[in-house]
PDB file of C-alpha atoms in Angstrom:
ATOM      1  CA  UNK A1263       0.000   0.000   0.000  1.00 93.00           C
ATOM      2  CA  UNK A1264       1.537   3.304  -1.091  1.00 98.00           C
ATOM      3  CA  UNK A1265       1.220   6.017   1.554  1.00 98.00           C
ATOM      4  CA  UNK A1266       3.440   8.751   0.097  1.00 98.00           C
ATOM      5  CA  UNK A1267       4.517  10.003  -3.326  1.00 99.00           C
ATOM      6  CA  UNK A1268       7.592  12.266  -3.475  1.00 99.00           C
ATOM      7  CA  UNK A1269       8.254  14.093  -6.734  1.00 98.00           C
ATOM      8  CA  UNK A1270      10.777  16.490  -8.175  1.00 98.00           C
ATOM      9  CA  UNK A1271       9.638  19.961  -9.240  1.00 97.00           C
ATOM     10  CA  UNK A1272      11.200  21.289 -12.469  1.00 94.00           C
ATOM     11  CA  UNK A1273      10.670  18.939 -15.402  1.00 95.00           C
ATOM     12  CA  UNK A1274       8.582  16.505 -13.365  1.00 98.00           C
ATOM     13  CA  UNK A1275       5.586  18.356 -11.970  1.00 98.00           C
ATOM     14  CA  UNK A1276       6.355  21.839 -13.275  1.00 97.00           C
ATOM     15  CA  UNK A1277       7.214  23.048 -16.773  1.00 95.00           C
ATOM     16  CA  UNK A1278       9.721  25.831 -16.317  1.00 90.00           C
ATOM     17  CA  UNK A1279      10.697  25.700 -20.006  1.00 89.00           C
ATOM     18  CA  UNK A1280      14.232  24.422 -19.307  1.00 85.00           C
ATOM     19  CA  UNK A1281      15.238  27.816 -17.940  1.00 89.00           C
ATOM     20  CA  UNK A1282      16.898  26.411 -14.835  1.00 86.00           C
ATOM     21  CA  UNK A1283      19.509  24.650 -16.943  1.00 85.00           C
ATOM     22  CA  UNK A1284      20.087  27.734 -19.068  1.00 90.00           C
ATOM     23  CA  UNK A1285      20.631  29.737 -15.871  1.00 92.00           C
ATOM     24  CA  UNK A1286      22.945  27.068 -14.492  1.00 94.00           C
ATOM     25  CA  UNK A1287      24.982  27.031 -17.703  1.00 95.00           C
ATOM     26  CA  UNK A1288      25.179  30.827 -17.632  1.00 94.00           C
ATOM     27  CA  UNK A1289      26.417  30.800 -14.018  1.00 96.00           C
ATOM     28  CA  UNK A1290      29.206  28.381 -14.897  1.00 97.00           C
ATOM     29  CA  UNK A1291      30.347  29.799 -18.230  1.00 97.00           C
ATOM     30  CA  UNK A1292      30.257  33.405 -17.010  1.00 96.00           C
ATOM     31  CA  UNK A1293      32.947  32.409 -14.494  1.00 97.00           C
ATOM     32  CA  UNK A1294      35.177  31.298 -17.363  1.00 97.00           C
ATOM     33  CA  UNK A1295      34.512  27.567 -17.243  1.00 97.00           C
ATOM     34  CA  UNK A1296      33.861  25.456 -20.300  1.00 97.00           C
ATOM     35  CA  UNK A1297      30.716  23.344 -20.231  1.00 95.00           C
ATOM     36  CA  UNK A1298      29.730  20.246 -22.184  1.00 94.00           C
ATOM     37  CA  UNK A1299      26.128  19.048 -22.576  1.00 91.00           C
ATOM     38  CA  UNK A1300      27.172  15.730 -21.015  1.00 90.00           C
ATOM     39  CA  UNK A1301      28.499  17.410 -17.860  1.00 93.00           C
ATOM     40  CA  UNK A1302      25.370  19.551 -17.557  1.00 91.00           C
ATOM     41  CA  UNK A1303      23.160  16.483 -17.996  1.00 85.00           C
ATOM     42  CA  UNK A1304      25.063  14.623 -15.272  1.00 86.00           C
ATOM     43  CA  UNK A1305      24.193  17.375 -12.783  1.00 90.00           C
ATOM     44  CA  UNK A1306      20.522  17.771 -13.720  1.00 84.00           C
ATOM     45  CA  UNK A1307      18.328  17.638 -10.626  1.00 83.00           C
ATOM     46  CA  UNK A1308      21.178  18.101  -8.169  1.00 87.00           C
ATOM     47  CA  UNK A1309      21.552  20.801  -5.541  1.00 89.00           C
ATOM     48  CA  UNK A1310      22.455  23.904  -7.485  1.00 92.00           C
ATOM     49  CA  UNK A1311      25.351  24.973  -5.254  1.00 93.00           C
ATOM     50  CA  UNK A1312      26.856  21.496  -5.521  1.00 93.00           C
ATOM     51  CA  UNK A1313      26.238  21.491  -9.280  1.00 94.00           C
ATOM     52  CA  UNK A1314      27.938  24.868  -9.790  1.00 97.00           C
ATOM     53  CA  UNK A1315      30.979  23.774  -7.777  1.00 97.00           C
ATOM     54  CA  UNK A1316      31.308  20.507  -9.694  1.00 96.00           C
ATOM     55  CA  UNK A1317      30.769  22.088 -13.106  1.00 97.00           C
ATOM     56  CA  UNK A1318      33.313  24.830 -12.417  1.00 97.00           C
ATOM     57  CA  UNK A1319      35.932  22.204 -11.594  1.00 97.00           C
ATOM     58  CA  UNK A1320      34.999  20.111 -14.641  1.00 96.00           C
ATOM     59  CA  UNK A1321      35.275  23.247 -16.742  1.00 97.00           C
ATOM     60  CA  UNK A1322      38.762  24.121 -15.554  1.00 97.00           C
ATOM     61  CA  UNK A1323      38.003  26.732 -12.890  1.00 97.00           C
ATOM     62  CA  UNK A1324      38.901  26.268  -9.236  1.00 97.00           C
ATOM     63  CA  UNK A1325      35.642  26.216  -7.259  1.00 97.00           C
ATOM     64  CA  UNK A1326      36.655  28.144  -4.185  1.00 96.00           C
ATOM     65  CA  UNK A1327      33.736  28.813  -1.806  1.00 96.00           C
ATOM     66  CA  UNK A1328      33.592  32.552  -2.522  1.00 97.00           C
ATOM     67  CA  UNK A1329      33.338  31.989  -6.280  1.00 98.00           C
ATOM     68  CA  UNK A1330      30.711  29.284  -5.866  1.00 97.00           C
ATOM     69  CA  UNK A1331      28.611  31.600  -3.698  1.00 96.00           C
ATOM     70  CA  UNK A1332      29.044  34.441  -6.189  1.00 97.00           C
ATOM     71  CA  UNK A1333      27.968  32.269  -9.122  1.00 97.00           C
ATOM     72  CA  UNK A1334      25.053  30.824  -7.176  1.00 94.00           C
ATOM     73  CA  UNK A1335      23.825  34.363  -6.561  1.00 94.00           C
ATOM     74  CA  UNK A1336      24.227  35.015 -10.294  1.00 95.00           C
ATOM     75  CA  UNK A1337      22.231  31.853 -11.022  1.00 93.00           C
ATOM     76  CA  UNK A1338      19.383  32.927  -8.724  1.00 90.00           C
ATOM     77  CA  UNK A1339      19.291  36.425 -10.151  1.00 91.00           C
ATOM     78  CA  UNK A1340      19.273  35.244 -13.745  1.00 91.00           C
ATOM     79  CA  UNK A1341      16.600  32.630 -13.038  1.00 88.00           C
ATOM     80  CA  UNK A1342      14.397  35.147 -11.245  1.00 87.00           C
ATOM     81  CA  UNK A1343      14.510  37.479 -14.258  1.00 89.00           C
ATOM     82  CA  UNK A1344      13.715  34.682 -16.706  1.00 89.00           C
ATOM     83  CA  UNK A1345      10.858  33.340 -14.590  1.00 87.00           C
ATOM     84  CA  UNK A1346       9.351  36.818 -14.340  1.00 87.00           C
ATOM     85  CA  UNK A1347       9.216  36.963 -18.141  1.00 90.00           C
ATOM     86  CA  UNK A1348       8.232  33.320 -18.699  1.00 90.00           C
ATOM     87  CA  UNK A1349       6.559  31.936 -15.553  1.00 91.00           C
ATOM     88  CA  UNK A1350       6.627  28.211 -14.786  1.00 93.00           C
ATOM     89  CA  UNK A1351       3.344  26.312 -15.195  1.00 96.00           C
ATOM     90  CA  UNK A1352       2.057  22.926 -14.087  1.00 97.00           C
ATOM     91  CA  UNK A1353       2.796  20.131 -16.539  1.00 98.00           C
ATOM     92  CA  UNK A1354      -0.320  18.738 -18.276  1.00 97.00           C
ATOM     93  CA  UNK A1355      -2.391  16.445 -16.082  1.00 98.00           C
ATOM     94  CA  UNK A1356      -0.220  16.832 -13.006  1.00 98.00           C
ATOM     95  CA  UNK A1357      -2.670  18.699 -10.777  1.00 98.00           C
ATOM     96  CA  UNK A1358      -5.451  16.227 -11.591  1.00 98.00           C
ATOM     97  CA  UNK A1359      -3.154  13.266 -10.921  1.00 98.00           C
ATOM     98  CA  UNK A1360      -2.014  14.643  -7.572  1.00 98.00           C
ATOM     99  CA  UNK A1361      -5.606  15.435  -6.589  1.00 97.00           C
ATOM    100  CA  UNK A1362      -6.616  11.851  -7.430  1.00 98.00           C
ATOM    101  CA  UNK A1363      -3.792  10.434  -5.326  1.00 98.00           C
ATOM    102  CA  UNK A1364      -4.768  12.731  -2.449  1.00 97.00           C
ATOM    103  CA  UNK A1365      -8.367  11.541  -2.736  1.00 97.00           C
ATOM    104  CA  UNK A1366      -7.092   7.995  -2.219  1.00 97.00           C
ATOM    105  CA  UNK A1367      -5.403   9.057   1.010  1.00 97.00           C
ATOM    106  CA  UNK A1368      -1.884   9.157  -0.436  1.00 98.00           C
ATOM    107  CA  UNK A1369       0.296  12.016   0.802  1.00 98.00           C
ATOM    108  CA  UNK A1370       2.165  14.214  -1.674  1.00 98.00           C
ATOM    109  CA  UNK A1371       5.605  15.727  -1.187  1.00 98.00           C
ATOM    110  CA  UNK A1372       7.898  17.670  -3.481  1.00 98.00           C
ATOM    111  CA  UNK A1373      11.684  17.845  -3.421  1.00 98.00           C
ATOM    112  CA  UNK A1374      13.930  20.093  -5.458  1.00 95.00           C
ATOM    113  CA  UNK A1375      17.505  21.063  -6.155  1.00 92.00           C
ATOM    114  CA  UNK A1376      16.352  24.666  -5.699  1.00 90.00           C
ATOM    115  CA  UNK A1377      16.839  26.531  -2.463  1.00 89.00           C
ATOM    116  CA  UNK A1378      13.702  27.518  -0.517  1.00 92.00           C
ATOM    117  CA  UNK A1379      13.843  31.133  -1.688  1.00 86.00           C
ATOM    118  CA  UNK A1380      13.713  29.987  -5.334  1.00 86.00           C
ATOM    119  CA  UNK A1381      11.099  27.251  -4.860  1.00 92.00           C
ATOM    120  CA  UNK A1382       8.599  29.163  -2.709  1.00 91.00           C
ATOM    121  CA  UNK A1383       7.610  31.844  -5.261  1.00 88.00           C
ATOM    122  CA  UNK A1384       7.143  29.183  -7.958  1.00 91.00           C
ATOM    123  CA  UNK A1385       4.756  27.202  -5.758  1.00 94.00           C
ATOM    124  CA  UNK A1386       2.926  30.363  -4.730  1.00 90.00           C
ATOM    125  CA  UNK A1387       2.464  31.403  -8.361  1.00 88.00           C
ATOM    126  CA  UNK A1388       0.975  27.979  -9.126  1.00 94.00           C
ATOM    127  CA  UNK A1389      -1.319  28.164  -6.101  1.00 94.00           C
ATOM    128  CA  UNK A1390       0.121  24.936  -4.686  1.00 97.00           C
ATOM    129  CA  UNK A1391      -0.305  25.213  -0.945  1.00 97.00           C
ATOM    130  CA  UNK A1392       1.308  23.048   1.715  1.00 97.00           C
ATOM    131  CA  UNK A1393      -0.529  21.529   4.664  1.00 96.00           C
ATOM    132  CA  UNK A1394      -4.013  20.473   5.687  1.00 92.00           C
ATOM    133  CA  UNK A1395      -6.510  20.769   2.846  1.00 94.00           C
ATOM    134  CA  UNK A1396      -3.833  21.796   0.337  1.00 97.00           C
ATOM    135  CA  UNK A1397      -2.461  19.985  -2.709  1.00 97.00           C
ATOM    136  CA  UNK A1398       0.895  19.297  -1.033  1.00 98.00           C
ATOM    137  CA  UNK A1399       1.707  17.780   2.340  1.00 98.00           C
ATOM    138  CA  UNK A1400       5.401  18.728   2.422  1.00 98.00           C
ATOM    139  CA  UNK A1401       8.118  20.407   0.356  1.00 98.00           C
ATOM    140  CA  UNK A1402      11.826  19.948   1.050  1.00 98.00           C
ATOM    141  CA  UNK A1403      14.531  21.959  -0.705  1.00 96.00           C
ATOM    142  CA  UNK A1404      18.153  21.020  -1.115  1.00 94.00           C
ATOM    143  CA  UNK A1405      19.423  23.774   1.182  1.00 94.00           C
ATOM    144  CA  UNK A1406      17.502  22.158   4.066  1.00 97.00           C
ATOM    145  CA  UNK A1407      19.458  18.889   4.083  1.00 97.00           C
ATOM    146  CA  UNK A1408      23.105  17.865   4.388  1.00 96.00           C
ATOM    147  CA  UNK A1409      23.375  16.974   0.685  1.00 95.00           C
ATOM    148  CA  UNK A1410      21.154  17.055  -2.359  1.00 94.00           C
ATOM    149  CA  UNK A1411      20.459  14.234  -4.786  1.00 96.00           C
ATOM    150  CA  UNK A1412      21.609  11.519  -5.288  1.00 96.00           C
ATOM    151  CA  UNK A1413      21.711  11.498  -1.479  1.00 97.00           C
ATOM    152  CA  UNK A1414      18.426  10.195  -0.005  1.00 98.00           C
ATOM    153  CA  UNK A1415      18.041  12.920   2.586  1.00 98.00           C
ATOM    154  CA  UNK A1416      15.294  15.003   0.942  1.00 98.00           C
ATOM    155  CA  UNK A1417      13.091  11.936   0.485  1.00 98.00           C
ATOM    156  CA  UNK A1418      13.630  10.876   4.083  1.00 98.00           C
ATOM    157  CA  UNK A1419      12.920  14.429   5.281  1.00 98.00           C
ATOM    158  CA  UNK A1420       9.563  14.351   3.460  1.00 98.00           C
ATOM    159  CA  UNK A1421       8.836  11.005   5.133  1.00 98.00           C
ATOM    160  CA  UNK A1422       9.648  12.581   8.485  1.00 98.00           C
ATOM    161  CA  UNK A1423       7.438  15.600   7.781  1.00 98.00           C
ATOM    162  CA  UNK A1424       4.483  13.447   6.726  1.00 98.00           C
ATOM    163  CA  UNK A1425       4.834  10.754   9.388  1.00 98.00           C
ATOM    164  CA  UNK A1426       5.475   7.916   6.945  1.00 98.00           C
ATOM    165  CA  UNK A1427       7.845   5.339   8.440  1.00 98.00           C
ATOM    166  CA  UNK A1428       8.078   2.513   5.907  1.00 98.00           C
ATOM    167  CA  UNK A1429      10.217   3.113   2.803  1.00 98.00           C
ATOM    168  CA  UNK A1430       8.299   0.304   1.086  1.00 98.00           C
ATOM    169  CA  UNK A1431       5.199   2.527   1.192  1.00 98.00           C
ATOM    170  CA  UNK A1432       6.893   5.376  -0.697  1.00 98.00           C
ATOM    171  CA  UNK A1433       7.235   6.176  -4.403  1.00 98.00           C
ATOM    172  CA  UNK A1434       9.796   8.824  -5.341  1.00 98.00           C
ATOM    173  CA  UNK A1435      11.091  10.067  -8.640  1.00 97.00           C
ATOM    174  CA  UNK A1436      11.520  12.622 -11.339  1.00 98.00           C
ATOM    175  CA  UNK A1437      12.889  13.346 -14.785  1.00 97.00           C
ATOM    176  CA  UNK A1438      16.639  12.953 -14.141  1.00 95.00           C
ATOM    177  CA  UNK A1439      19.112  10.206 -13.347  1.00 96.00           C
ATOM    178  CA  UNK A1440      19.850  11.650  -9.910  1.00 96.00           C
ATOM    179  CA  UNK A1441      16.124  11.446  -9.094  1.00 97.00           C
ATOM    180  CA  UNK A1442      16.272   7.691  -9.713  1.00 98.00           C
ATOM    181  CA  UNK A1443      19.521   7.325  -7.782  1.00 97.00           C
ATOM    182  CA  UNK A1444      18.128   9.254  -4.818  1.00 98.00           C
ATOM    183  CA  UNK A1445      15.102   6.952  -4.756  1.00 98.00           C
ATOM    184  CA  UNK A1446      17.296   3.872  -4.848  1.00 98.00           C
ATOM    185  CA  UNK A1447      19.516   5.254  -2.080  1.00 98.00           C
ATOM    186  CA  UNK A1448      16.411   6.016  -0.014  1.00 98.00           C
ATOM    187  CA  UNK A1449      15.151   2.442  -0.361  1.00 98.00           C
ATOM    188  CA  UNK A1450      11.839   3.488  -1.923  1.00 98.00           C
ATOM    189  CA  UNK A1451      10.103   2.551  -5.173  1.00 98.00           C
ATOM    190  CA  UNK A1452      11.490   4.675  -7.989  1.00 98.00           C
ATOM    191  CA  UNK A1453       9.772   6.517 -10.831  1.00 98.00           C
ATOM    192  CA  UNK A1454      11.211   8.128 -13.926  1.00 98.00           C
ATOM    193  CA  UNK A1455       9.176  10.461 -16.134  1.00 98.00           C
ATOM    194  CA  UNK A1456       9.778  11.585 -19.713  1.00 98.00           C
ATOM    195  CA  UNK A1457       8.684  15.206 -19.293  1.00 97.00           C
ATOM    196  CA  UNK A1458      12.257  16.446 -18.839  1.00 94.00           C
ATOM    197  CA  UNK A1459      15.315  16.369 -21.085  1.00 89.00           C
ATOM    198  CA  UNK A1460      16.033  12.611 -20.945  1.00 93.00           C
ATOM    199  CA  UNK A1461      14.455   9.896 -23.066  1.00 96.00           C
ATOM    200  CA  UNK A1462      13.252   6.445 -22.060  1.00 98.00           C
ATOM    201  CA  UNK A1463      16.496   4.681 -22.928  1.00 97.00           C
ATOM    202  CA  UNK A1464      18.538   7.093 -20.820  1.00 96.00           C
ATOM    203  CA  UNK A1465      16.283   6.668 -17.771  1.00 97.00           C
ATOM    204  CA  UNK A1466      15.768   2.924 -18.120  1.00 98.00           C
ATOM    205  CA  UNK A1467      19.546   2.433 -17.990  1.00 97.00           C
ATOM    206  CA  UNK A1468      19.286   3.114 -14.226  1.00 96.00           C
ATOM    207  CA  UNK A1469      17.427   1.291 -11.425  1.00 94.00           C
ATOM    208  CA  UNK A1470      13.693   2.019 -11.597  1.00 98.00           C
ATOM    209  CA  UNK A1471      10.277   0.563 -10.909  1.00 98.00           C
ATOM    210  CA  UNK A1472       8.508   2.579 -13.607  1.00 98.00           C
ATOM    211  CA  UNK A1473       9.367   4.947 -16.417  1.00 98.00           C
ATOM    212  CA  UNK A1474       6.171   6.753 -17.436  1.00 98.00           C
ATOM    213  CA  UNK A1475       5.325   9.425 -19.984  1.00 98.00           C
ATOM    214  CA  UNK A1476       4.518  11.753 -17.114  1.00 98.00           C
ATOM    215  CA  UNK A1477       3.209  12.127 -13.571  1.00 98.00           C
ATOM    216  CA  UNK A1478      -0.244  12.252 -15.141  1.00 98.00           C
ATOM    217  CA  UNK A1479       0.029   8.474 -15.594  1.00 98.00           C
ATOM    218  CA  UNK A1480       1.054   7.658 -12.016  1.00 98.00           C
ATOM    219  CA  UNK A1481      -2.467   7.031 -10.614  1.00 98.00           C
ATOM    220  CA  UNK A1482      -2.879   4.260 -13.151  1.00 97.00           C
ATOM    221  CA  UNK A1483       0.093   2.219 -11.888  1.00 97.00           C
ATOM    222  CA  UNK A1484      -0.109   2.500  -8.091  1.00 94.00           C
TER     223      UNK A1484
END
């Protein structure tokens, strides 16, 4: 019996038009680092501070803490400007799917590689509330745990917040490889969705219970 579903935000439940990755690339290359599509793909879904540090090093720039903080601020500023011009929207069928799961008594949590100050305005703009009588039961951001994906901590923090104790009663996933790896590391059932940048073959190469066209299809398999 599934008690809790934990999903990623950008590319999984929310269409933010790929702008987060454009902003991430801008933050790295503006510091003088080179960036390959393969390196960027490897860090999709991860904590953005961790991603910037790793991508700077991969791109030939020493990721000292001051530079990482500076480029993270640049990332947030650039993303805020882009989102103001082109606001994120719910992916097709997601709100209905989450409402159906809620009606069955299944709790809904979101996790994200965003910090809280980036995630909160997006959720507010969508009208996705958190708590009793709202669409969401919990939201955990990567700046609230010791490490972002593929570490399992955000999933376990959602379990803690929602009072779910058994990892076998949890489904977690998203549109990136690190979403699948985080689910595996958390010991839960894992879901990949094809609403992000990766195709079925790329996701199915990693441990998973399902790879679906989108979250809209999740009520039909659990």
